[in-house]
PDB file of C-alpha atoms in Angstrom:
ATOM      1  CA  MET A   1      -0.073  -0.002   0.014  1.00 88.00           C
ATOM      2  CA  ALA A   2       1.409   3.400  -0.982  1.00 88.00           C
ATOM      3  CA  THR A   3       2.036   5.895   1.751  1.00 96.00           C
ATOM      4  CA  ARG A   4       1.327   9.627   1.430  1.00 96.00           C
ATOM      5  CA  ALA A   5       5.032  10.250   0.829  1.00 97.00           C
ATOM      6  CA  ASP A   6       5.009   7.801  -2.078  1.00 96.00           C
ATOM      7  CA  GLU A   7       2.009   9.724  -3.570  1.00 96.00           C
ATOM      8  CA  VAL A   8       3.758  13.051  -3.099  1.00 97.00           C
ATOM      9  CA  GLU A   9       6.948  11.608  -4.604  1.00 97.00           C
ATOM     10  CA  SER A  10       5.111  10.426  -7.707  1.00 96.00           C
ATOM     11  CA  GLU A  11       3.379  13.833  -8.029  1.00 97.00           C
ATOM     12  CA  LEU A  12       6.774  15.633  -7.754  1.00 97.00           C
ATOM     13  CA  CYS A  13       8.265  13.351 -10.384  1.00 97.00           C
ATOM     14  CA  GLU A  14       5.419  13.878 -12.803  1.00 97.00           C
ATOM     15  CA  LEU A  15       5.452  17.702 -12.208  1.00 97.00           C
ATOM     16  CA  ALA A  16       9.270  17.855 -12.723  1.00 97.00           C
ATOM     17  CA  ALA A  17       8.849  15.870 -16.040  1.00 97.00           C
ATOM     18  CA  LEU A  18       6.253  18.458 -17.210  1.00 97.00           C
ATOM     19  CA  ILE A  19       8.557  21.397 -16.183  1.00 97.00           C
ATOM     20  CA  HIS A  20      11.500  19.751 -17.919  1.00 97.00           C
ATOM     21  CA  ALA A  21       9.475  19.259 -21.114  1.00 97.00           C
ATOM     22  CA  ALA A  22       8.244  22.946 -20.947  1.00 97.00           C
ATOM     23  CA  ASN A  23      11.866  24.114 -20.432  1.00 97.00           C
ATOM     24  CA  ALA A  24      12.854  22.168 -23.541  1.00 97.00           C
ATOM     25  CA  ASP A  25      10.238  24.049 -25.515  1.00 97.00           C
ATOM     26  CA  LEU A  26      11.390  27.298 -24.034  1.00 97.00           C
ATOM     27  CA  MET A  27      14.982  26.586 -25.033  1.00 97.00           C
ATOM     28  CA  ARG A  28      13.965  25.685 -28.524  1.00 97.00           C
ATOM     29  CA  LEU A  29      11.693  28.824 -28.926  1.00 98.00           C
ATOM     30  CA  LEU A  30      14.194  31.183 -27.406  1.00 97.00           C
ATOM     31  CA  ALA A  31      16.894  29.921 -29.910  1.00 97.00           C
ATOM     32  CA  GLU A  32      14.477  30.342 -32.827  1.00 97.00           C
ATOM     33  CA  PHE A  33      13.249  33.717 -31.623  1.00 97.00           C
ATOM     34  CA  ASP A  34      16.924  34.860 -31.280  1.00 97.00           C
ATOM     35  CA  GLN A  35      17.840  33.511 -34.712  1.00 96.00           C
ATOM     36  CA  LEU A  36      14.862  35.390 -36.221  1.00 96.00           C
ATOM     37  CA  GLY A  37      15.897  38.548 -34.499  1.00 95.00           C
ATOM     38  CA  GLY A  38      12.394  38.730 -33.004  1.00 95.00           C
ATOM     39  CA  TRP A  39      13.653  40.448 -29.941  1.00 95.00           C
ATOM     40  CA  VAL A  40      15.206  43.354 -31.759  1.00 94.00           C
ATOM     41  CA  GLY A  41      13.500  46.702 -30.793  1.00 91.00           C
ATOM     42  CA  VAL A  42      14.260  50.060 -29.445  1.00 91.00           C
ATOM     43  CA  GLY A  43      16.257  49.813 -26.296  1.00 92.00           C
ATOM     44  CA  ILE A  44      16.397  45.947 -26.375  1.00 94.00           C
ATOM     45  CA  ARG A  45      19.962  44.713 -26.215  1.00 94.00           C
ATOM     46  CA  SER A  46      19.637  40.957 -26.494  1.00 95.00           C
ATOM     47  CA  VAL A  47      17.282  38.079 -26.402  1.00 96.00           C
ATOM     48  CA  GLY A  48      18.056  37.706 -22.753  1.00 96.00           C
ATOM     49  CA  HIS A  49      17.062  41.376 -22.187  1.00 96.00           C
ATOM     50  CA  TRP A  50      13.818  40.803 -24.121  1.00 97.00           C
ATOM     51  CA  ALA A  51      13.018  37.749 -22.059  1.00 97.00           C
ATOM     52  CA  ALA A  52      13.725  39.531 -18.784  1.00 96.00           C
ATOM     53  CA  ILE A  53      11.203  42.150 -19.784  1.00 96.00           C
ATOM     54  CA  ASN A  54       8.552  39.939 -21.471  1.00 96.00           C
ATOM     55  CA  LEU A  55       8.909  36.534 -19.830  1.00 97.00           C
ATOM     56  CA  GLY A  56      10.139  37.409 -16.377  1.00 96.00           C
ATOM     57  CA  ILE A  57      13.291  35.356 -16.798  1.00 94.00           C
ATOM     58  CA  ASP A  58      16.765  36.447 -15.741  1.00 95.00           C
ATOM     59  CA  ALA A  59      18.545  37.813 -18.788  1.00 95.00           C
ATOM     60  CA  ARG A  60      21.577  35.667 -18.214  1.00 95.00           C
ATOM     61  CA  THR A  61      19.468  32.549 -17.798  1.00 95.00           C
ATOM     62  CA  ALA A  62      17.503  33.343 -20.888  1.00 96.00           C
ATOM     63  CA  ALA A  63      20.582  33.945 -22.935  1.00 96.00           C
ATOM     64  CA  ARG A  64      21.944  30.595 -21.778  1.00 96.00           C
ATOM     65  CA  GLN A  65      18.716  28.911 -22.645  1.00 97.00           C
ATOM     66  CA  ALA A  66      18.741  30.343 -26.176  1.00 97.00           C
ATOM     67  CA  THR A  67      22.296  29.095 -26.577  1.00 96.00           C
ATOM     68  CA  ALA A  68      21.422  25.705 -25.298  1.00 97.00           C
ATOM     69  CA  GLY A  69      18.410  25.562 -27.545  1.00 97.00           C
ATOM     70  CA  ARG A  70      20.703  26.262 -30.605  1.00 97.00           C
ATOM     71  CA  ARG A  71      23.045  23.559 -29.437  1.00 96.00           C
ATOM     72  CA  LEU A  72      20.230  21.082 -28.697  1.00 96.00           C
ATOM     73  CA  ALA A  73      19.157  21.429 -32.359  1.00 95.00           C
ATOM     74  CA  GLU A  74      22.464  19.682 -33.218  1.00 96.00           C
ATOM     75  CA  LEU A  75      22.131  16.929 -30.492  1.00 97.00           C
ATOM     76  CA  PRO A  76      18.978  14.945 -31.427  1.00 96.00           C
ATOM     77  CA  ALA A  77      19.156  12.256 -28.655  1.00 97.00           C
ATOM     78  CA  ILE A  78      19.504  14.992 -25.918  1.00 97.00           C
ATOM     79  CA  ALA A  79      16.864  17.210 -27.444  1.00 97.00           C
ATOM     80  CA  ALA A  80      14.492  14.235 -27.468  1.00 97.00           C
ATOM     81  CA  ALA A  81      15.224  13.401 -23.893  1.00 97.00           C
ATOM     82  CA  CYS A  82      14.736  17.043 -22.934  1.00 97.00           C
ATOM     83  CA  ALA A  83      11.344  17.224 -24.838  1.00 97.00           C
ATOM     84  CA  ALA A  84      10.144  14.034 -23.199  1.00 97.00           C
ATOM     85  CA  GLY A  85      10.900  15.538 -19.819  1.00 97.00           C
ATOM     86  CA  GLU A  86      13.612  13.159 -18.868  1.00 96.00           C
ATOM     87  CA  ILE A  87      16.394  15.903 -18.719  1.00 96.00           C
ATOM     88  CA  GLY A  88      15.905  19.171 -16.876  1.00 95.00           C
ATOM     89  CA  TRP A  89      17.432  22.585 -17.603  1.00 95.00           C
ATOM     90  CA  ALA A  90      20.445  22.141 -15.343  1.00 96.00           C
ATOM     91  CA  LYS A  91      21.509  18.874 -17.078  1.00 97.00           C
ATOM     92  CA  ALA A  92      20.564  20.257 -20.596  1.00 97.00           C
ATOM     93  CA  ARG A  93      22.826  23.303 -20.017  1.00 96.00           C
ATOM     94  CA  VAL A  94      25.848  21.060 -19.133  1.00 97.00           C
ATOM     95  CA  LEU A  95      25.189  18.653 -21.975  1.00 97.00           C
ATOM     96  CA  ALA A  96      24.830  21.536 -24.491  1.00 96.00           C
ATOM     97  CA  ASP A  97      28.169  22.795 -23.458  1.00 95.00           C
ATOM     98  CA  VAL A  98      30.087  19.542 -23.787  1.00 96.00           C
ATOM     99  CA  ALA A  99      28.397  17.134 -26.217  1.00 96.00           C
ATOM    100  CA  ASP A 100      28.659  17.113 -29.956  1.00 95.00           C
ATOM    101  CA  PRO A 101      26.675  15.233 -32.588  1.00 95.00           C
ATOM    102  CA  GLY A 102      29.027  12.274 -32.342  1.00 94.00           C
ATOM    103  CA  THR A 103      28.899  12.060 -28.545  1.00 95.00           C
ATOM    104  CA  ASP A 104      25.314  13.133 -27.553  1.00 94.00           C
ATOM    105  CA  GLU A 105      24.113   9.537 -26.852  1.00 96.00           C
ATOM    106  CA  ARG A 106      27.018   8.862 -24.685  1.00 96.00           C
ATOM    107  CA  TRP A 107      26.587  12.079 -22.732  1.00 97.00           C
ATOM    108  CA  LEU A 108      22.876  11.350 -22.467  1.00 97.00           C
ATOM    109  CA  GLY A 109      23.589   8.008 -20.977  1.00 97.00           C
ATOM    110  CA  LEU A 110      25.881   9.603 -18.333  1.00 97.00           C
ATOM    111  CA  ALA A 111      23.220  12.364 -17.585  1.00 97.00           C
ATOM    112  CA  ARG A 112      20.599   9.719 -16.908  1.00 97.00           C
ATOM    113  CA  GLU A 113      22.864   7.946 -14.395  1.00 96.00           C
ATOM    114  CA  MET A 114      24.361  10.987 -12.734  1.00 97.00           C
ATOM    115  CA  SER A 115      23.136  13.871 -10.476  1.00 96.00           C
ATOM    116  CA  VAL A 116      23.575  17.358 -11.798  1.00 96.00           C
ATOM    117  CA  THR A 117      26.649  17.866  -9.645  1.00 96.00           C
ATOM    118  CA  GLN A 118      28.274  14.706 -10.791  1.00 97.00           C
ATOM    119  CA  LEU A 119      27.567  15.594 -14.416  1.00 97.00           C
ATOM    120  CA  VAL A 120      29.016  19.017 -13.961  1.00 96.00           C
ATOM    121  CA  ARG A 121      32.116  17.460 -12.468  1.00 96.00           C
ATOM    122  CA  CYS A 122      32.402  14.889 -15.340  1.00 96.00           C
ATOM    123  CA  ALA A 123      32.033  17.571 -17.919  1.00 96.00           C
ATOM    124  CA  ARG A 124      34.540  19.808 -16.307  1.00 93.00           C
ATOM    125  CA  ALA A 125      37.113  16.993 -16.137  1.00 93.00           C
ATOM    126  CA  TYR A 126      36.394  16.199 -19.786  1.00 92.00           C
ATOM    127  CA  ARG A 127      37.013  19.838 -20.736  1.00 88.00           C
ATOM    128  CA  ARG A 128      40.247  19.984 -18.902  1.00 85.00           C
ATOM    129  CA  ALA A 129      41.502  16.824 -20.475  1.00 85.00           C
ATOM    130  CA  GLU A 130      40.362  18.078 -23.863  1.00 82.00           C
ATOM    131  CA  ASP A 131      41.984  21.450 -23.310  1.00 76.00           C
ATOM    132  CA  ALA A 132      45.353  19.945 -22.148  1.00 74.00           C
ATOM    133  CA  ASP A 133      45.614  18.365 -25.661  1.00 72.00           C
ATOM    134  CA  ASP A 134      44.845  21.660 -27.428  1.00 74.00           C
ATOM    135  CA  PRO A 135      47.905  23.423 -28.716  1.00 75.00           C
ATOM    136  CA  GLU A 136      46.029  26.765 -28.859  1.00 80.00           C
ATOM    137  CA  ARG A 137      45.124  26.543 -25.091  1.00 74.00           C
ATOM    138  CA  LEU A 138      47.912  28.866 -23.901  1.00 69.00           C
ATOM    139  CA  GLU A 139      47.002  31.540 -26.454  1.00 75.00           C
ATOM    140  CA  ARG A 140      43.243  31.473 -25.368  1.00 74.00           C
ATOM    141  CA  ALA A 141      44.331  31.651 -21.705  1.00 71.00           C
ATOM    142  CA  ARG A 142      46.497  34.545 -22.539  1.00 74.00           C
ATOM    143  CA  GLN A 143      43.680  36.325 -24.273  1.00 79.00           C
ATOM    144  CA  ARG A 144      41.285  35.841 -21.293  1.00 76.00           C
ATOM    145  CA  ARG A 145      43.762  37.601 -18.914  1.00 79.00           C
ATOM    146  CA  GLY A 146      42.722  41.060 -17.751  1.00 79.00           C
ATOM    147  CA  ILE A 147      41.642  43.299 -15.023  1.00 75.00           C
ATOM    148  CA  TRP A 148      38.045  44.655 -14.837  1.00 79.00           C
ATOM    149  CA  LEU A 149      36.926  47.658 -12.669  1.00 80.00           C
ATOM    150  CA  PHE A 150      33.276  48.458 -11.966  1.00 81.00           C
ATOM    151  CA  ASP A 151      31.963  51.637 -10.469  1.00 78.00           C
ATOM    152  CA  GLU A 152      29.271  51.082  -7.793  1.00 80.00           C
ATOM    153  CA  PRO A 153      26.846  53.689  -6.530  1.00 80.00           C
ATOM    154  CA  ASP A 154      28.331  53.754  -3.036  1.00 81.00           C
ATOM    155  CA  GLU A 155      31.641  54.833  -4.649  1.00 78.00           C
ATOM    156  CA  ALA A 156      33.100  51.387  -4.131  1.00 81.00           C
ATOM    157  CA  MET A 157      34.967  49.893  -7.098  1.00 81.00           C
ATOM    158  CA  PRO A 158      35.040  46.084  -7.251  1.00 84.00           C
ATOM    159  CA  VAL A 159      38.017  44.726  -9.112  1.00 77.00           C
ATOM    160  CA  TYR A 160      38.061  41.409 -10.915  1.00 79.00           C
ATOM    161  CA  GLY A 161      40.958  39.940 -12.757  1.00 74.00           C
ATOM    162  CA  THR A 162      42.597  36.920 -14.210  1.00 75.00           C
ATOM    163  CA  VAL A 163      46.188  36.319 -14.292  1.00 69.00           C
ATOM    164  CA  ALA A 164      48.335  33.550 -15.756  1.00 66.00           C
ATOM    165  CA  SER A 165      48.890  30.677 -13.286  1.00 61.00           C
ATOM    166  CA  ARG A 166      52.548  30.561 -14.036  1.00 58.00           C
ATOM    167  CA  PHE A 167      53.138  33.437 -11.704  1.00 50.00           C
ATOM    168  CA  GLN A 168      54.192  32.245  -8.137  1.00 64.00           C
ATOM    169  CA  ASP A 169      53.128  35.538  -6.771  1.00 71.00           C
ATOM    170  CA  PRO A 170      50.494  37.342  -8.803  1.00 69.00           C
ATOM    171  CA  ALA A 171      50.843  40.684  -6.878  1.00 73.00           C
ATOM    172  CA  PRO A 172      53.521  42.133  -9.337  1.00 74.00           C
ATOM    173  CA  SER A 173      51.332  41.422 -12.301  1.00 67.00           C
ATOM    174  CA  ILE A 174      48.232  42.782 -10.669  1.00 69.00           C
ATOM    175  CA  SER A 175      50.094  46.019  -9.668  1.00 75.00           C
ATOM    176  CA  ALA A 176      51.309  46.429 -13.226  1.00 75.00           C
ATOM    177  CA  ALA A 177      47.829  45.775 -14.651  1.00 65.00           C
ATOM    178  CA  LEU A 178      46.297  48.399 -12.356  1.00 66.00           C
ATOM    179  CA  SER A 179      48.988  51.004 -13.290  1.00 75.00           C
ATOM    180  CA  ARG A 180      48.237  50.501 -17.012  1.00 72.00           C
ATOM    181  CA  SER A 181      44.420  50.921 -16.420  1.00 58.00           C
TER     182      SER A 181
END
């Protein structure tokens, strides 16, 4: 005999599947809307900005969903699992970043067996291994270096930066970057 907890668990799983399927539609439609330029208008900066205004979705999340939707169009097995409600937004985002048409079924199999956290770790390890074999990796890392300053209303100025890991003590490079700014 099923307990109330069993009934609630079943309802939660059914609801999650509906939400996952709806999110798959949202990703697909945001990607198409972006590709069509449907969001373009006076004062609108991006599909994410449009979605923040019109759909109540965080602009960054909407932009990521549009990107994932474009990638899922190239990944039929993953797209079908998302549409069926098997894979939620969190896993779809990871899979869209790491899978390609030749590996989508393999990644889907992993996603079905792993938690979101495990899948993120696996994808991160895969990317690190893939990057280690890439001869252009150092140049891309060099291009990502920099210092960014932001003015805040309270006159504070947050400073964000990325320095090359080859430095034992990054302080001299940070000082040099600040003096050039």
